[in-house]
Short mmCIF file of C-alpha atoms in Angstrom, two decimals:
data_model
loop_
_atom_site.label_atom_id
_atom_site.label_comp_id
_atom_site.label_asym_id
_atom_site.label_seq_id
_atom_site.Cartn_x
_atom_site.Cartn_y
_atom_site.Cartn_z
CA MET A 1 10.63 -22.18 10.02
CA PRO A 2 10.33 -18.42 9.26
CA PRO A 3 7.26 -16.49 10.43
CA GLU A 4 4.29 -16.69 8.08
CA TYR A 5 3.98 -12.96 7.52
CA GLN A 6 1.54 -13.49 4.64
CA LEU A 7 -1.12 -15.04 6.90
CA ALA A 8 -3.77 -13.04 8.75
CA SER A 9 -3.79 -15.68 11.50
CA TYR A 10 -0.13 -14.93 12.27
CA TRP A 11 -0.87 -11.24 12.73
CA ASP A 12 -4.08 -11.80 14.70
CA ASP A 13 -2.15 -13.88 17.20
CA ARG A 14 0.70 -11.40 17.33
CA PHE A 15 -1.51 -8.33 17.84
CA LYS A 16 -3.35 -10.06 20.69
CA HIS A 17 -0.11 -10.07 22.67
CA GLU A 18 1.74 -7.10 21.21
CA GLN A 19 0.15 -3.67 21.53
CA HIS A 20 2.78 -1.77 19.60
CA PHE A 21 5.60 -2.54 17.20
CA GLU A 22 7.37 -0.48 14.55
CA TRP A 23 8.61 -2.27 11.45
CA LEU A 24 11.60 -0.39 9.98
CA GLY A 25 11.06 2.51 12.37
CA ASP A 26 8.10 4.83 12.86
CA GLY A 27 8.31 6.50 9.44
CA SER A 28 9.27 9.95 10.76
CA ASP A 29 12.52 10.13 8.78
CA SER A 30 11.50 7.99 5.84
CA ILE A 31 7.83 8.17 4.85
CA LEU A 32 6.57 11.38 6.42
CA PRO A 33 8.92 13.84 4.65
CA HIS A 34 7.62 12.58 1.29
CA LEU A 35 4.03 12.68 2.49
CA GLU A 36 4.44 16.26 3.67
CA ALA A 37 6.03 17.30 0.36
CA TYR A 38 3.14 15.78 -1.60
CA LEU A 39 0.51 17.42 0.60
CA ARG A 40 2.17 20.81 0.18
CA SER A 41 2.25 20.34 -3.59
CA THR A 42 -1.52 19.86 -3.62
CA MET A 43 -2.04 23.25 -1.97
CA ILE A 44 -0.69 25.04 -5.04
CA ALA A 45 -3.67 24.16 -7.23
CA PRO A 46 -6.95 25.94 -6.32
CA HIS A 47 -10.24 24.11 -5.81
CA VAL A 48 -8.54 20.76 -5.25
CA PHE A 49 -10.15 18.35 -2.82
CA PRO A 50 -7.88 17.39 0.10
CA PRO A 51 -6.14 14.16 -0.92
CA ARG A 52 -7.44 10.86 0.43
CA LEU A 53 -4.85 8.44 1.78
CA LEU A 54 -4.86 4.66 2.10
CA HIS A 55 -2.46 3.25 4.69
CA ILE A 56 -2.05 -0.46 3.96
CA GLY A 57 -0.90 -2.87 6.65
CA ALA A 58 -1.43 -0.30 9.40
CA GLY A 59 -0.91 -2.91 12.13
CA SER A 60 0.02 -1.64 15.59
CA SER A 61 2.32 1.13 14.37
CA THR A 62 1.97 4.75 15.45
CA LEU A 63 2.38 5.77 11.81
CA SER A 64 -1.36 6.23 11.35
CA GLU A 65 -1.37 8.85 14.10
CA ARG A 66 1.69 10.53 12.62
CA ILE A 67 -0.01 10.66 9.24
CA LEU A 68 -2.98 12.48 10.78
CA GLU A 69 -0.61 14.89 12.52
CA THR A 70 1.11 15.61 9.19
CA TYR A 71 -2.25 16.30 7.53
CA ARG A 72 -3.14 18.73 10.30
CA GLN A 73 0.23 20.42 10.13
CA VAL A 74 0.01 21.02 6.37
CA LEU A 75 -3.71 21.38 5.60
CA ARG A 76 -4.84 22.78 8.95
CA ASP A 77 -8.57 23.64 8.88
CA ASN A 78 -9.23 21.49 5.80
CA VAL A 79 -8.47 18.23 7.59
CA ASP A 80 -11.15 15.61 8.07
CA GLY A 81 -9.82 12.47 9.72
CA ARG A 82 -12.01 10.39 7.42
CA LEU A 83 -9.69 11.30 4.53
CA ILE A 84 -7.30 8.72 5.99
CA VAL A 85 -8.18 5.04 5.68
CA ASN A 86 -6.08 2.56 7.65
CA MET A 87 -6.33 -0.96 6.27
CA ASP A 88 -5.14 -4.29 7.63
CA PHE A 89 -6.19 -7.88 7.05
CA SER A 90 -5.92 -8.63 10.76
CA GLU A 91 -9.28 -8.40 12.51
CA VAL A 92 -7.50 -7.75 15.81
CA SER A 93 -5.52 -4.82 14.40
CA VAL A 94 -8.61 -3.19 12.91
CA ARG A 95 -10.63 -3.64 16.10
CA GLN A 96 -7.87 -2.05 18.17
CA GLY A 97 -7.62 0.84 15.71
CA GLU A 98 -11.37 1.44 15.82
CA GLU A 99 -11.29 1.48 19.62
CA VAL A 100 -8.69 4.25 19.56
CA GLU A 101 -10.66 6.28 17.00
CA GLY A 102 -13.85 5.88 19.03
CA LYS A 103 -12.28 7.92 21.82
CA ARG A 104 -12.00 11.03 19.64
CA ARG A 105 -14.63 13.62 20.50
CA LEU A 106 -15.86 14.42 16.98
CA GLU A 107 -16.64 11.95 14.21
CA SER A 108 -14.84 14.19 11.72
CA GLU A 109 -11.63 13.71 13.72
CA ARG A 110 -11.73 9.93 13.40
CA MET A 111 -9.70 8.07 10.82
CA GLN A 112 -11.31 5.07 9.17
CA TRP A 113 -10.22 1.48 9.76
CA VAL A 114 -11.02 -1.25 7.24
CA GLN A 115 -10.34 -4.98 7.37
CA ALA A 116 -9.29 -6.21 3.94
CA ASP A 117 -6.77 -8.48 2.28
CA ALA A 118 -4.90 -6.43 -0.32
CA LEU A 119 -4.46 -9.54 -2.47
CA LYS A 120 -8.21 -10.25 -2.67
CA TRP A 121 -10.00 -7.99 -5.10
CA SER A 122 -13.37 -8.88 -3.58
CA ASP A 123 -12.13 -7.41 -0.26
CA LEU A 124 -11.21 -4.14 -1.96
CA LEU A 125 -14.47 -3.59 -3.82
CA THR A 126 -15.89 -1.47 -1.00
CA LEU A 127 -12.95 0.90 -1.47
CA ALA A 128 -13.27 0.93 -5.26
CA ASP A 129 -17.03 1.10 -5.82
CA GLY A 130 -18.78 4.34 -6.63
CA GLN A 131 -15.70 6.51 -6.68
CA ASN A 132 -15.89 9.89 -8.37
CA ALA A 133 -13.06 12.31 -9.12
CA GLU A 134 -12.54 13.25 -5.48
CA GLY A 135 -13.24 9.74 -4.21
CA TYR A 136 -10.13 8.02 -5.49
CA PHE A 137 -7.13 7.84 -3.22
CA ALA A 138 -4.26 10.18 -4.02
CA ILE A 139 -1.74 8.56 -1.69
CA ILE A 140 -0.80 5.02 -0.68
CA VAL A 141 1.42 4.56 2.38
CA ASP A 142 3.10 1.20 2.83
CA LYS A 143 5.58 0.61 5.67
CA SER A 144 7.09 -2.81 4.96
CA THR A 145 3.69 -4.24 4.00
CA SER A 146 5.03 -5.07 0.55
CA ASP A 147 7.86 -6.92 2.31
CA ALA A 148 5.39 -9.08 4.22
CA ILE A 149 3.29 -9.68 1.10
CA SER A 150 6.40 -10.75 -0.82
CA CYS A 151 6.67 -13.75 1.52
CA ALA A 152 3.61 -15.32 -0.10
CA ASP A 153 3.86 -17.82 -2.94
CA ASP A 154 3.22 -16.70 -6.50
CA ILE A 155 -0.52 -16.53 -7.05
CA PRO A 156 -2.26 -18.70 -9.67
CA LEU A 157 -4.60 -16.72 -11.88
CA LYS A 158 -7.91 -18.47 -12.38
CA SER A 159 -10.96 -16.88 -13.92
CA SER A 160 -13.53 -16.16 -11.23
CA PRO A 161 -15.78 -13.28 -10.10
CA ASP A 162 -13.27 -12.61 -7.29
CA LEU A 163 -10.44 -11.92 -9.74
CA HIS A 164 -9.68 -8.34 -10.74
CA PRO A 165 -11.55 -7.54 -14.01
CA LEU A 166 -8.32 -6.84 -15.91
CA LEU A 167 -6.82 -10.14 -14.84
CA ARG A 168 -10.01 -12.07 -15.47
CA SER A 169 -10.16 -10.73 -19.02
CA TYR A 170 -6.49 -11.49 -19.55
CA VAL A 171 -6.80 -15.05 -18.26
CA GLU A 172 -9.86 -15.78 -20.38
CA GLU A 173 -8.10 -14.51 -23.50
CA SER A 174 -4.73 -16.10 -22.78
CA ILE A 175 -5.39 -19.71 -21.83
CA LEU A 176 -2.10 -21.61 -22.03
CA PRO A 177 -2.16 -24.55 -24.49
CA THR A 178 -1.18 -26.93 -21.71
CA GLY A 179 -4.05 -25.74 -19.55
CA GLU A 180 -1.61 -24.85 -16.80
CA PRO A 181 -2.49 -21.83 -14.65
CA MET A 182 -0.62 -18.56 -15.01
CA PHE A 183 1.05 -17.09 -11.96
CA LEU A 184 1.66 -13.56 -10.71
CA HIS A 185 4.05 -12.45 -7.98
CA PRO A 186 2.07 -11.20 -4.95
CA VAL A 187 3.64 -7.71 -4.99
CA GLY A 188 2.75 -7.44 -8.68
CA LEU A 189 -0.85 -8.30 -7.83
CA LEU A 190 -0.79 -5.72 -5.04
CA ALA A 191 0.42 -3.09 -7.51
CA LEU A 192 -2.44 -3.84 -9.90
CA HIS A 193 -5.05 -3.74 -7.14
CA LEU A 194 -3.76 -0.43 -5.79
CA ALA A 195 -3.72 1.06 -9.29
CA SER A 196 -7.50 0.62 -9.38
CA LEU A 197 -7.85 2.68 -6.20
CA VAL A 198 -5.50 5.57 -6.99
CA ARG A 199 -6.15 8.50 -9.30
CA PRO A 200 -3.67 9.38 -12.07
CA GLY A 201 -0.79 11.41 -10.66
CA GLY A 202 -1.22 9.91 -7.20
CA ILE A 203 1.73 8.42 -5.36
CA TRP A 204 2.64 5.22 -3.57
CA ILE A 205 5.19 5.72 -0.79
CA SER A 206 6.71 2.41 0.24
CA LEU A 207 9.37 1.75 2.88
CA SER A 208 11.17 -1.56 2.41
CA TYR A 209 14.25 -3.39 3.64
CA SER A 210 14.85 -4.63 0.08
CA SER A 211 16.79 -2.77 -2.61
CA SER A 212 14.95 -4.73 -5.31
CA ARG A 213 11.38 -4.79 -4.01
CA PHE A 214 9.91 -3.06 -7.08
CA ALA A 215 12.51 -4.01 -9.68
CA PHE A 216 9.75 -5.63 -11.72
CA LEU A 217 8.40 -2.18 -12.64
CA ASP A 218 11.49 -1.48 -14.74
CA HIS A 219 12.31 -5.04 -15.72
CA PRO A 220 9.25 -6.99 -16.91
CA VAL A 221 9.31 -10.71 -16.32
CA GLU A 222 9.99 -13.04 -19.24
CA ASN A 223 6.30 -13.82 -19.63
CA ASP A 224 5.41 -10.19 -20.26
CA MET A 225 1.79 -9.48 -19.41
CA GLY A 226 1.60 -6.60 -21.86
CA SER A 227 -1.16 -4.09 -21.15
CA ILE A 228 -1.76 -5.40 -17.62
CA HIS A 229 1.87 -5.45 -16.49
CA PRO A 230 2.17 -3.45 -13.22
CA GLY A 231 4.69 -1.15 -14.91
CA VAL A 232 1.88 0.14 -17.12
CA PHE A 233 0.15 1.63 -14.08
CA TRP A 234 3.07 2.64 -11.87
CA ALA A 235 6.22 4.60 -12.73
CA LEU A 236 9.12 4.19 -10.32
CA GLU A 237 9.99 7.83 -9.77
CA ARG A 238 12.54 7.76 -6.97
CA VAL A 239 14.42 5.39 -4.67
CA GLU A 240 16.08 6.82 -1.57
CA GLY A 241 18.24 4.98 0.93
CA VAL A 242 17.67 5.88 4.57
CA GLU A 243 19.66 4.65 7.54
CA ALA A 244 17.92 2.02 9.61
CA PRO A 245 16.76 3.31 13.01
CA SER A 246 18.89 2.78 16.07
CA GLY A 247 18.70 -0.82 17.21
CA GLN A 248 18.29 -2.15 13.67
CA GLN A 249 21.92 -1.54 12.67
CA LYS A 250 24.58 -4.24 12.59
CA THR A 251 27.08 -3.98 15.43
CA GLY A 252 30.86 -3.90 15.18
CA ILE A 253 33.52 -1.32 14.35
CA ASN A 254 33.63 -2.13 10.64
CA ALA A 255 29.98 -3.01 10.22
CA PRO A 256 28.41 -1.12 7.30
CA ASN A 257 25.36 1.05 7.83
CA VAL A 258 22.10 -0.75 7.20
CA LEU A 259 19.96 1.09 4.68
CA HIS A 260 16.23 0.81 4.18
CA GLN A 261 14.72 1.98 0.90
CA VAL A 262 11.96 4.50 0.32
CA TYR A 263 10.25 3.99 -3.03
CA ILE A 264 8.16 6.73 -4.61
CA MET A 265 5.90 5.44 -7.39
CA ARG A 266 3.65 7.61 -9.49
CA ARG A 267 0.30 6.43 -10.81
CA THR A 268 0.17 6.74 -14.59
CA ASP A 269 -2.98 7.65 -16.50
CA ALA A 270 -3.50 4.10 -17.79
CA PRO A 271 -7.04 2.95 -16.86
CA ALA A 272 -7.11 0.02 -14.46
CA SER A 273 -10.84 -0.48 -13.98
CA ALA A 274 -11.37 -2.53 -17.12
CA ARG A 275 -9.11 -3.84 -19.81
CA PRO A 276 -9.32 -1.88 -23.08
CA ARG A 277 -10.38 -4.02 -26.00
#
């Protein structure tokens, strides 16, 4: 039976016994070059608030620390560690992250750690509530978290206060004649949730082992969800193959190089807080 990557209990147990692990490498040659390029692009415009970043599925990777180092390298004196929010649905991971941050001398040097399930809108409300122009995230970093989320079953959409407002409105207006529930792929739900947290023009940098992880953005499913389809909120801007780190390649003289994929998605200006009527 394959590991249940979609369950918090799996990760809690794993992080209790594993202090450090890098999925698909540490991000130095895949995620960080794109992060640095985006940060440098923000320095061109005057009077722009330093971009906030949400790192989903932070786990036990050193990527969070490397993200902070990249911020300091590019933005220098304008860096406040609290601009970076590391999120995981494992209580153990978040507790370990907070312990590390607590050792920093100044509070302004400490990154934030938040326990939340990216597929539960009620968990994300604390990140979405009360945001003003500079409060939205400008960057999402995702190192194989979408891969883990893709292991979950399709999610039935049922009207409830815990459902994202756009989906709740859609479900209430689109009841199937048979009364059967509608379903959404978990990565599609993730995309919709993140769209509500990211300002227009922001980016989602995702490292995946799959060459088709976000194919749904360009190729809507047969049961097109119209104005709430994830492709309304995210434009797939670039896909770049990067060689898998040493130790993750297949062995043998004629073995082909293993490529991971870096996806760059741009947040459109379509509103995601409430469905237009």
